[in-house]
Amino acid sequence: MRTMRSPQRERTNEQWLAELRSESADGETVEALREHLRSGLTRALRPQADVSDADLDDFTQDATVRVLSQLASFRGESRFTTWAMAIGIRVAYTTLRRRRWGDRSLEDLGIDADASAAPAGARSARPGAAADRSDLFQALRASIDSDLTPRQRAAVLGELAGMPSAVLAAQLQTNANALYKLNHDARLRLRDALHRRGFSESDVRTFLLEASRG
Amino acid sequence: MDPSREQLAALVRQLAVTAPEELDCETVLRHVAAYLEATHADAPVAPELAMIRQHLDVCPSCLEEFEALTRAVESD
C-alpha cells in the first residue's frame, strides 16, 4: 500500500530550530528536513553522472545528522533551509571528491612534502622579460621550486593536481583551516616572488586578458 | 610534479585575486547561505559577505559547492 505524503508545512527559522531540538530522530520535522535535503541534493548533483539513488540516500542521511549536530552554530543570517542545504552539499561533495580521488598520495603525484627548495635561479625567467605567457609560466615554475617551503609547495601542487582538500590535509597531517592558510601564504609568497622576478600586477592582468580571449 | 600550462594558468588567476586577508573554507560554509540569498535578492552585499566572493574566486571546491547550492535552492 502506498503511503500518502503530507505537503511540506512552511516553518520559520525559529520553528525549525525549536522543533528539531525537541524531536526524536524519527519526528515529523526531522523527516521534513530529510526530504528538503534529499530534493535539494538531487537538484544540486544533477550534473554528476556517477551519483546513484543509493548515494543520494547516503548523502541525505549523513547531511541530516550533520545539520542536527550543528544547530547551535546557526546564526539566522539566512533561511534555515538554505543554511542546512549548504551543509548537505559540503557533506556530499566531500564524499564524492574522496571517492573520485581514490587512494593516490602526494608521493604518487611526484610531490615530496619534505624536499628542500631548489637553488634560486635553477629555472630562472629572463630578467626584465616582457609579460609573455611562456615567460610568466617559467617564472612561476621557478618560484614554486625555489621560493616556497616544502609544505607550501606540496599544498600548491596538490591543489593544482586536483587532490581534494580533505585528502591533502590528511597527507600533510594538518586540518582544513591550516591547509587553507598554508595555501594562502604560498600564494602571497608566489605573487611577491613574481614581482621580484619582474612581473608586475599589470603583467598578470595582461595575461588574464589574453587568456580570456583564448 | 611539473605543473602543466593549464594548471599554471589556473594558479595565475588565483594569484591575481589573492588578498592579504581571506576567509577559510569553514568560515565560508557558515555564511555562504546568507551570501547566496543576498545575491539572489539583488540586495547590496554586506562587506563581510563580499569576502565570500573573493574566496570563491580562489577556491575551486567552494565555488563548485556554491554552484551546487544555487541549483539546490533554485525552486525553493
Short mmCIF file of C-alpha atoms in Angstrom, two decimals:
data_model
loop_
_atom_site.label_atom_id
_atom_site.label_comp_id
_atom_site.label_asym_id
_atom_site.label_seq_id
_atom_site.Cartn_x
_atom_site.Cartn_y
_atom_site.Cartn_z
CA MET A 1 0.00 0.00 0.00
CA ARG A 2 1.31 3.42 -0.93
CA THR A 3 1.52 5.99 1.84
CA MET A 4 0.30 9.48 1.02
CA ARG A 5 2.88 12.08 1.91
CA SER A 6 1.53 15.24 3.54
CA PRO A 7 2.63 18.50 1.90
CA GLN A 8 5.56 20.32 3.48
CA ARG A 9 4.49 22.83 6.10
CA GLU A 10 6.15 26.24 5.96
CA ARG A 11 8.25 26.90 9.03
CA THR A 12 10.08 29.97 10.27
CA ASN A 13 13.72 29.65 11.28
CA GLU A 14 12.67 29.71 14.92
CA GLN A 15 10.16 26.91 14.37
CA TRP A 16 12.73 24.75 12.61
CA LEU A 17 15.17 25.17 15.49
CA ALA A 18 12.63 24.68 18.27
CA GLU A 19 11.05 21.61 16.69
CA LEU A 20 14.34 19.95 15.70
CA ARG A 21 15.70 20.49 19.20
CA SER A 22 12.68 18.92 20.82
CA GLU A 23 12.12 15.97 18.49
CA SER A 24 13.36 12.42 18.32
CA ALA A 25 15.21 11.27 15.19
CA ASP A 26 12.00 9.95 13.60
CA GLY A 27 9.91 13.05 14.28
CA GLU A 28 7.92 14.97 11.66
CA THR A 29 10.30 17.93 11.48
CA VAL A 30 13.39 15.74 11.16
CA GLU A 31 11.58 13.96 8.31
CA ALA A 32 10.78 17.34 6.71
CA LEU A 33 14.45 18.29 6.96
CA ARG A 34 15.42 14.97 5.40
CA GLU A 35 13.00 15.50 2.50
CA HIS A 36 14.25 19.04 1.96
CA LEU A 37 17.86 17.87 1.84
CA ARG A 38 17.04 14.93 -0.47
CA SER A 39 15.24 17.09 -3.04
CA GLY A 40 17.90 19.82 -2.91
CA LEU A 41 20.76 17.35 -3.23
CA THR A 42 19.00 15.74 -6.18
CA ARG A 43 18.94 19.11 -7.99
CA ALA A 44 22.45 20.04 -6.83
CA LEU A 45 24.04 16.80 -8.03
CA ARG A 46 22.11 16.61 -11.30
CA PRO A 47 25.24 17.18 -13.43
CA GLN A 48 27.17 14.40 -11.65
CA ALA A 49 26.89 11.22 -13.70
CA ASP A 50 28.37 8.99 -11.00
CA VAL A 51 25.75 9.68 -8.31
CA SER A 52 23.18 6.93 -7.79
CA ASP A 53 19.92 6.94 -5.85
CA ALA A 54 21.69 4.97 -3.13
CA ASP A 55 24.35 7.70 -2.97
CA LEU A 56 21.63 10.33 -2.60
CA ASP A 57 20.12 8.33 0.26
CA ASP A 58 23.51 8.12 1.97
CA PHE A 59 24.31 11.80 1.44
CA THR A 60 20.87 12.75 2.77
CA GLN A 61 21.30 10.66 5.87
CA ASP A 62 24.81 11.97 6.57
CA ALA A 63 23.73 15.55 5.88
CA THR A 64 20.73 15.27 8.21
CA VAL A 65 22.95 14.04 11.03
CA ARG A 66 25.48 16.80 10.36
CA VAL A 67 22.83 19.55 10.32
CA LEU A 68 21.28 18.28 13.56
CA SER A 69 24.71 18.28 15.21
CA GLN A 70 25.37 21.88 14.12
CA LEU A 71 22.09 23.56 15.08
CA ALA A 72 23.87 25.65 17.71
CA SER A 73 26.02 27.30 15.04
CA PHE A 74 23.04 28.60 13.02
CA ARG A 75 23.01 32.41 13.41
CA GLY A 76 19.83 33.22 11.49
CA GLU A 77 21.67 35.16 8.74
CA SER A 78 19.71 33.25 6.10
CA ARG A 79 16.76 30.93 5.83
CA PHE A 80 17.38 27.80 7.88
CA THR A 81 16.70 25.64 4.84
CA THR A 82 19.40 27.38 2.75
CA TRP A 83 21.92 27.07 5.57
CA ALA A 84 21.12 23.37 6.01
CA MET A 85 21.44 22.79 2.28
CA ALA A 86 24.91 24.37 2.24
CA ILE A 87 25.97 21.85 4.90
CA GLY A 88 24.38 19.00 2.96
CA ILE A 89 26.26 19.96 -0.17
CA ARG A 90 29.57 20.12 1.71
CA VAL A 91 28.89 16.61 3.05
CA ALA A 92 28.05 15.22 -0.40
CA TYR A 93 30.93 16.82 -2.27
CA THR A 94 33.48 15.85 0.38
CA THR A 95 32.45 12.21 -0.03
CA LEU A 96 32.31 12.41 -3.84
CA ARG A 97 35.73 14.02 -4.10
CA ARG A 98 37.32 11.41 -1.83
CA ARG A 99 35.73 8.61 -3.83
CA ARG A 100 36.82 10.02 -7.19
CA TRP A 101 40.34 10.68 -6.00
CA GLY A 102 40.84 7.16 -4.67
CA ASP A 103 43.93 6.43 -2.63
CA ARG A 104 46.50 8.36 -4.65
CA SER A 105 49.05 10.07 -2.43
CA LEU A 106 51.30 13.10 -2.84
CA GLU A 107 54.13 10.67 -3.49
CA ASP A 108 52.13 9.11 -6.33
CA LEU A 109 51.92 12.58 -7.90
CA GLY A 110 55.67 13.07 -7.59
CA ILE A 111 55.27 15.68 -4.83
CA ASP A 112 57.68 15.48 -1.91
CA ALA A 113 56.43 17.48 1.09
CA ASP A 114 59.83 17.19 2.74
CA ALA A 115 62.04 18.10 -0.21
CA SER A 116 64.28 21.11 0.22
CA ALA A 117 63.93 24.06 -2.13
CA ALA A 118 65.76 24.10 -5.44
CA PRO A 119 68.53 26.67 -5.68
CA ALA A 120 67.19 30.07 -6.66
CA GLY A 121 67.50 30.66 -10.36
CA ALA A 122 67.62 26.98 -11.22
CA ARG A 123 64.80 27.75 -13.62
CA SER A 124 65.05 31.46 -14.00
CA ALA A 125 63.00 33.51 -16.39
CA ARG A 126 64.68 36.17 -18.46
CA PRO A 127 65.24 39.13 -16.15
CA GLY A 128 63.03 42.05 -17.03
CA ALA A 129 61.20 39.93 -19.54
CA ALA A 130 58.02 41.26 -21.04
CA ALA A 131 54.77 39.71 -19.89
CA ASP A 132 54.91 36.90 -22.38
CA ARG A 133 52.82 33.93 -21.26
CA SER A 134 55.71 31.46 -21.53
CA ASP A 135 57.99 33.75 -19.53
CA LEU A 136 55.34 34.14 -16.85
CA PHE A 137 54.89 30.38 -16.61
CA GLN A 138 58.64 29.86 -16.48
CA ALA A 139 58.96 32.39 -13.66
CA LEU A 140 56.07 30.79 -11.81
CA ARG A 141 57.60 27.32 -12.08
CA ALA A 142 60.91 28.73 -10.80
CA SER A 143 59.15 30.41 -7.88
CA ILE A 144 57.29 27.24 -6.95
CA ASP A 145 60.62 25.38 -6.98
CA SER A 146 62.67 27.87 -5.00
CA ASP A 147 60.51 30.42 -3.15
CA LEU A 148 58.12 28.16 -1.24
CA THR A 149 58.65 25.98 1.80
CA PRO A 150 58.32 22.24 1.11
CA ARG A 151 54.88 22.15 2.72
CA GLN A 152 53.70 25.25 0.85
CA ARG A 153 54.92 23.67 -2.39
CA ALA A 154 53.10 20.42 -1.61
CA ALA A 155 49.90 22.33 -0.79
CA VAL A 156 50.00 24.34 -4.01
CA LEU A 157 50.93 21.42 -6.26
CA GLY A 158 48.46 19.07 -4.58
CA GLU A 159 45.64 21.54 -5.12
CA LEU A 160 46.69 22.14 -8.73
CA ALA A 161 46.61 18.38 -9.28
CA GLY A 162 43.02 18.35 -8.03
CA MET A 163 43.65 16.49 -4.78
CA PRO A 164 40.61 17.07 -2.52
CA SER A 165 41.44 19.38 0.37
CA ALA A 166 40.40 16.79 2.98
CA VAL A 167 42.80 14.27 1.44
CA LEU A 168 45.56 16.85 1.04
CA ALA A 169 45.16 17.98 4.65
CA ALA A 170 45.44 14.38 5.84
CA GLN A 171 48.53 13.81 3.70
CA LEU A 172 50.16 16.88 5.21
CA GLN A 173 48.98 15.87 8.69
CA THR A 174 47.06 19.07 9.21
CA ASN A 175 43.44 20.27 9.17
CA ALA A 176 41.37 22.08 6.55
CA ASN A 177 41.79 25.56 8.03
CA ALA A 178 45.54 25.20 8.46
CA LEU A 179 45.79 23.88 4.89
CA TYR A 180 43.93 26.93 3.59
CA LYS A 181 46.32 29.22 5.48
CA LEU A 182 49.31 27.30 4.13
CA ASN A 183 47.98 27.74 0.60
CA HIS A 184 47.13 31.40 1.15
CA ASP A 185 50.63 32.14 2.48
CA ALA A 186 52.05 30.32 -0.54
CA ARG A 187 50.01 32.41 -2.98
CA LEU A 188 51.12 35.65 -1.29
CA ARG A 189 54.72 34.48 -1.45
CA LEU A 190 54.45 33.48 -5.11
CA ARG A 191 52.95 36.83 -6.02
CA ASP A 192 55.78 38.68 -4.27
CA ALA A 193 58.28 36.39 -5.98
CA LEU A 194 56.78 37.13 -9.40
CA HIS A 195 57.08 40.85 -8.69
CA ARG A 196 60.72 40.38 -7.74
CA ARG A 197 61.25 38.48 -10.98
CA GLY A 198 59.98 41.46 -12.93
CA PHE A 199 56.31 40.62 -13.41
CA SER A 200 54.07 43.44 -12.28
CA GLU A 201 50.37 43.21 -11.42
CA SER A 202 49.73 44.83 -14.79
CA ASP A 203 51.63 41.97 -16.50
CA VAL A 204 49.41 39.46 -14.72
CA ARG A 205 46.28 41.39 -15.74
CA THR A 206 47.52 41.40 -19.35
CA PHE A 207 47.96 37.64 -19.16
CA LEU A 208 44.44 37.22 -17.81
CA LEU A 209 43.01 39.42 -20.55
CA GLU A 210 44.82 37.37 -23.21
CA ALA A 211 43.70 34.13 -21.60
CA SER A 212 40.07 35.28 -21.57
CA ARG A 213 40.33 35.90 -25.32
CA GLY A 214 41.59 32.34 -25.73
CA MET B 1 55.39 17.12 -10.26
CA ASP B 2 55.81 19.60 -13.07
CA PRO B 3 52.60 21.63 -13.37
CA SER B 4 51.00 21.82 -16.80
CA ARG B 5 50.31 25.10 -18.60
CA GLU B 6 46.62 24.78 -17.74
CA GLN B 7 47.44 24.30 -14.06
CA LEU B 8 49.80 27.28 -14.11
CA ALA B 9 47.16 29.41 -15.81
CA ALA B 10 44.71 28.49 -13.05
CA LEU B 11 47.30 29.46 -10.45
CA VAL B 12 47.93 32.83 -12.15
CA ARG B 13 44.18 33.51 -12.00
CA GLN B 14 44.23 32.72 -8.27
CA LEU B 15 47.28 34.94 -7.68
CA ALA B 16 45.56 37.83 -9.43
CA VAL B 17 42.73 37.83 -6.88
CA THR B 18 44.67 36.77 -3.79
CA ALA B 19 44.04 39.21 -0.92
CA PRO B 20 46.13 39.81 2.21
CA GLU B 21 43.18 38.70 4.37
CA GLU B 22 40.94 35.85 3.21
CA LEU B 23 38.21 33.70 4.69
CA ASP B 24 38.88 29.98 5.05
CA CYS B 25 36.53 27.28 3.73
CA GLU B 26 34.87 26.60 7.09
CA THR B 27 34.03 30.28 7.60
CA VAL B 28 32.66 30.45 4.06
CA LEU B 29 30.43 27.44 4.77
CA ARG B 30 28.93 29.28 7.77
CA HIS B 31 27.99 32.36 5.72
CA VAL B 32 27.54 31.16 2.13
CA ALA B 33 23.77 30.71 2.50
CA ALA B 34 23.39 34.37 3.51
CA TYR B 35 25.62 35.40 0.61
CA LEU B 36 23.55 33.39 -1.86
CA GLU B 37 20.29 34.88 -0.61
CA ALA B 38 21.72 38.40 -0.74
CA THR B 39 22.86 37.93 -4.34
CA HIS B 40 19.51 36.39 -5.33
CA ALA B 41 17.66 39.28 -3.72
CA ASP B 42 19.76 41.68 -5.75
CA ALA B 43 20.42 43.48 -2.47
CA PRO B 44 23.66 45.22 -1.56
CA VAL B 45 26.06 42.62 -0.18
CA ALA B 46 27.42 43.45 3.28
CA PRO B 47 31.21 43.95 3.41
CA GLU B 48 31.78 40.76 5.41
CA LEU B 49 29.79 38.80 2.83
CA ALA B 50 31.75 40.41 -0.01
CA MET B 51 34.76 38.44 1.22
CA ILE B 52 32.84 35.29 0.31
CA ARG B 53 33.01 36.28 -3.39
CA GLN B 54 36.77 36.75 -3.10
CA HIS B 55 37.09 33.27 -1.55
CA LEU B 56 35.02 31.71 -4.33
CA ASP B 57 37.42 33.25 -6.85
CA VAL B 58 40.42 31.47 -5.32
CA CYS B 59 38.85 28.22 -4.08
CA PRO B 60 37.57 25.87 -6.82
CA SER B 61 36.00 23.49 -4.27
CA CYS B 62 33.91 26.17 -2.57
CA LEU B 63 32.94 27.59 -5.97
CA GLU B 64 31.77 24.14 -7.08
CA GLU B 65 29.70 23.83 -3.89
CA PHE B 66 28.28 27.35 -4.30
CA GLU B 67 27.11 26.50 -7.82
CA ALA B 68 25.57 23.29 -6.49
CA LEU B 69 23.83 25.25 -3.71
CA THR B 70 22.44 27.62 -6.33
CA ARG B 71 20.96 24.64 -8.22
CA ALA B 72 19.61 23.15 -4.99
CA VAL B 73 17.63 26.22 -3.96
CA GLU B 74 16.51 27.24 -7.45
CA SER B 75 12.92 26.11 -6.91
CA ASP B 76 12.64 26.95 -3.20
#
